[in-house]
Tab-separated table of C-alpha atoms in Angstrom:
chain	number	residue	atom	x	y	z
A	1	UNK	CA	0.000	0.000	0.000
A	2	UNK	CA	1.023	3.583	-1.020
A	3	UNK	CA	0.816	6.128	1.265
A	4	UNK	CA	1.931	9.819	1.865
A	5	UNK	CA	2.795	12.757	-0.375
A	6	UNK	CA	6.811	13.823	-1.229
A	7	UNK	CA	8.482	16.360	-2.288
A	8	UNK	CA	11.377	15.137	-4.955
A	9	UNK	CA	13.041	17.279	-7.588
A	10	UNK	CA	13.727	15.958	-11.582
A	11	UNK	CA	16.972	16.144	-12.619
A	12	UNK	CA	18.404	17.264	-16.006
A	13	UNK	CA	17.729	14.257	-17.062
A	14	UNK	CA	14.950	14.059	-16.148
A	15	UNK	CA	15.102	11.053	-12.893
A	16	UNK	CA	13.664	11.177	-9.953
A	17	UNK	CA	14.550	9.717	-7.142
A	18	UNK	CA	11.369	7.581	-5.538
A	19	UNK	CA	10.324	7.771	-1.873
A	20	UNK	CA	13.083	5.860	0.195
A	21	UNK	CA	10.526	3.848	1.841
A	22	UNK	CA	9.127	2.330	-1.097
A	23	UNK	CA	12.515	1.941	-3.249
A	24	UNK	CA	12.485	-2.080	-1.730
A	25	UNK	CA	9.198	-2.864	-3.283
A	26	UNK	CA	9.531	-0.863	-6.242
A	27	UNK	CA	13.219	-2.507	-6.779
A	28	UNK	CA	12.542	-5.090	-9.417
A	29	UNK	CA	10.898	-2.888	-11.536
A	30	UNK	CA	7.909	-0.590	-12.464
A	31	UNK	CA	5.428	0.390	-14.509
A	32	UNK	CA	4.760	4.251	-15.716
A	33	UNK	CA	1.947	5.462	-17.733
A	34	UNK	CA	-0.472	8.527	-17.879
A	35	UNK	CA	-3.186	8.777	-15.346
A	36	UNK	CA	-6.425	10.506	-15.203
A	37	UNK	CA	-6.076	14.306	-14.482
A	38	UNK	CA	-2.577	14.526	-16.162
A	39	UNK	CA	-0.801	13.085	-13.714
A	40	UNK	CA	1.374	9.725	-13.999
A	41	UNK	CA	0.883	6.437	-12.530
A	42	UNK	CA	3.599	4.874	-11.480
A	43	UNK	CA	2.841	0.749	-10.245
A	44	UNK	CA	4.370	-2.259	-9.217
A	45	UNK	CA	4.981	-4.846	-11.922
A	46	UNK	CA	2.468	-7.073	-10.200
A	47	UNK	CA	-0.148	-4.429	-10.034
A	48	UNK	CA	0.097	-3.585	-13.367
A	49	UNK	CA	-0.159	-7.027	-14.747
A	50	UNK	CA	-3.209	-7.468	-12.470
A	51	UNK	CA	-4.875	-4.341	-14.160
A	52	UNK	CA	-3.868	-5.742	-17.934
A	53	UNK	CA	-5.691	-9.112	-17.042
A	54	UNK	CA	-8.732	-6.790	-15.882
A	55	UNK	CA	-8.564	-5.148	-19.066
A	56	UNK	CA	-7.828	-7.808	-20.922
A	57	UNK	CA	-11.519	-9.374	-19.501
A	58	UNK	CA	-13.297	-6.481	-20.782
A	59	UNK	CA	-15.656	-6.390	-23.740
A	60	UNK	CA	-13.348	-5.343	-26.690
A	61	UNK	CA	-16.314	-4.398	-28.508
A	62	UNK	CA	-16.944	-1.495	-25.502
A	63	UNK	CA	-15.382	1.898	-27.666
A	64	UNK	CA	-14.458	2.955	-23.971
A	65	UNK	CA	-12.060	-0.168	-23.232
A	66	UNK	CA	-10.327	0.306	-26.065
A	67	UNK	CA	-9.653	3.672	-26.515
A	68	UNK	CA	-8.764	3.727	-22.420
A	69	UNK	CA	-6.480	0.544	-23.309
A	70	UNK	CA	-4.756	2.469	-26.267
A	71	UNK	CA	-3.798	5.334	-24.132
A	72	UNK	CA	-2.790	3.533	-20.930
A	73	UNK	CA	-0.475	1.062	-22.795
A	74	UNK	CA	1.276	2.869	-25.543
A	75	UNK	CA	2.195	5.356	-23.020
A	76	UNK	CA	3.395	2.742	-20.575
A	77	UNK	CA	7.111	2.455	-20.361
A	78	UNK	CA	8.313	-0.109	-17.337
A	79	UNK	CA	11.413	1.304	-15.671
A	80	UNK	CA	13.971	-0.194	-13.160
A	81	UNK	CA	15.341	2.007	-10.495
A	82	UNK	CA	19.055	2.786	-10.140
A	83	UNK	CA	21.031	1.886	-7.137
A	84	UNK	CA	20.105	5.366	-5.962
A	85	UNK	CA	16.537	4.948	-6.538
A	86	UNK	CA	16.189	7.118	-9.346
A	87	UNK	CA	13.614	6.427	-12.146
A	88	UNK	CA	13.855	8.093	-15.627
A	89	UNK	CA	10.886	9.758	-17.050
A	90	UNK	CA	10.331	9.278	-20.839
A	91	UNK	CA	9.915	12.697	-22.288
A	92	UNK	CA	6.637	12.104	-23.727
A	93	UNK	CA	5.244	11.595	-20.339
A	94	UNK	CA	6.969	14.234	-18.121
A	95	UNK	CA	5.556	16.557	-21.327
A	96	UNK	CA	1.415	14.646	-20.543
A	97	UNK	CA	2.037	15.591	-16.823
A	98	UNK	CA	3.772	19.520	-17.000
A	99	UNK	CA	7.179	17.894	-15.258
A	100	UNK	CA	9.977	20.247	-15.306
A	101	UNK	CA	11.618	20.312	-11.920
A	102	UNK	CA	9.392	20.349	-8.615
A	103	UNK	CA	6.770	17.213	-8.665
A	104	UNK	CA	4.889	16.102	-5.742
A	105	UNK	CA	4.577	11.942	-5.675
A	106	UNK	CA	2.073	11.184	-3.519
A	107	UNK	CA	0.878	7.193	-2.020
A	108	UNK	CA	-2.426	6.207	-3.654
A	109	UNK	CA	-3.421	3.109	-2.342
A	110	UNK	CA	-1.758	0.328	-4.997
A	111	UNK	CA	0.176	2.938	-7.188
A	112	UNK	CA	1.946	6.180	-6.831
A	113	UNK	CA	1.310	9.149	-8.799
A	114	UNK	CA	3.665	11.724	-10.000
A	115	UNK	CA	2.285	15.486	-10.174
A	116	UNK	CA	3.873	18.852	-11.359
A	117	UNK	CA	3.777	20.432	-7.818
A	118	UNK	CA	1.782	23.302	-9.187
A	119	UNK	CA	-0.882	20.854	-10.432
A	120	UNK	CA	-0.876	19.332	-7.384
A	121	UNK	CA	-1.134	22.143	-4.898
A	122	UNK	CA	-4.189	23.613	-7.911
A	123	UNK	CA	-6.148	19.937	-7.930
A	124	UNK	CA	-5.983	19.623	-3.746
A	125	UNK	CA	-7.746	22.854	-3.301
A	126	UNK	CA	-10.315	22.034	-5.377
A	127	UNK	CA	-11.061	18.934	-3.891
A	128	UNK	CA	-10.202	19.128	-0.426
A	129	UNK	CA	-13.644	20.881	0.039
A	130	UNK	CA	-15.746	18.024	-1.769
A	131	UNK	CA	-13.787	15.467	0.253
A	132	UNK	CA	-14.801	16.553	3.375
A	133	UNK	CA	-17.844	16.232	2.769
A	134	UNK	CA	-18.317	13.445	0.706
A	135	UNK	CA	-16.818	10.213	2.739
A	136	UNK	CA	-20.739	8.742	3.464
A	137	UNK	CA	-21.010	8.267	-0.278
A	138	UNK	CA	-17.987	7.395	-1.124
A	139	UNK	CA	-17.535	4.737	1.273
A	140	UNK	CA	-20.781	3.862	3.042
A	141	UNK	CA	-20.986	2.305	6.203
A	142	UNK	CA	-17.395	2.680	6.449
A	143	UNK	CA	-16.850	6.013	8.061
């Protein structure tokens, strides 16, 4: 599980160093792609292979599941950390997400996400508000 929000910095080459206390489990390797709200995911190999076989189980004939499967896999590129725990950023996706030096990573739940720290700080104000006061639909019964 993915937790937490951090602060790293890309590098001219455009690396960045993951959160220390997930550089273990992201170790063996990694899958980036874009995510919803122009952000990147960033997941486990195991997680991702567990979201292909879910997509893989959807109706093909559903314009949705493809065009979502498109996107999501030709911008996919898997990545293995250095000893220092840096990943590198293809271009084409630091470009999708408006990465040029400050990010923000933060934990969510089975994958991380990468954010330009402006984005970041622009999409928790607007939703900071609606979360507060949307947790009994969200997750009924539970809180």
């Amino acid at each position: 599980m993915f937790l937490g929000t951090h602060h790293p910095r890309l590098d001219d080459k455009g690396r960045l160093f993951l959160p220390a206390k997930y550089r273990e489990e992201l170790a063996e390797g990694l899958v980036i792609t874009k995510g919803q709200e122009r952000c990147l995911y960033v997941f486990p190999v195991e997680e991702f292979r567990r979201i292909t076989e879910a997509l893989r189980a959807a109706p093909l004939t559903a314009k949705a599941v493809r065009d979502y499967s498109r996107v999501f896999f030709a911008s996919a590129s898997d990545e293995k950390p250095d000893k220092q725990g840096r990943i590198t950023i293809p271009q084409s996706l630091r470009e999708y997400a408006g990465l040029e030096r400050d990010c923000v990573v933060i934990g969510a739940n089975t994958r991380l996400e990468i954010w330009d720290a402006k984005a970041w700080e622009t999409y928790l104000a607007a939703q900071e508000q609606a979360f507060s006061e949307l947790s009994e639909e969200v997750l009924p019964g539970i809180l």
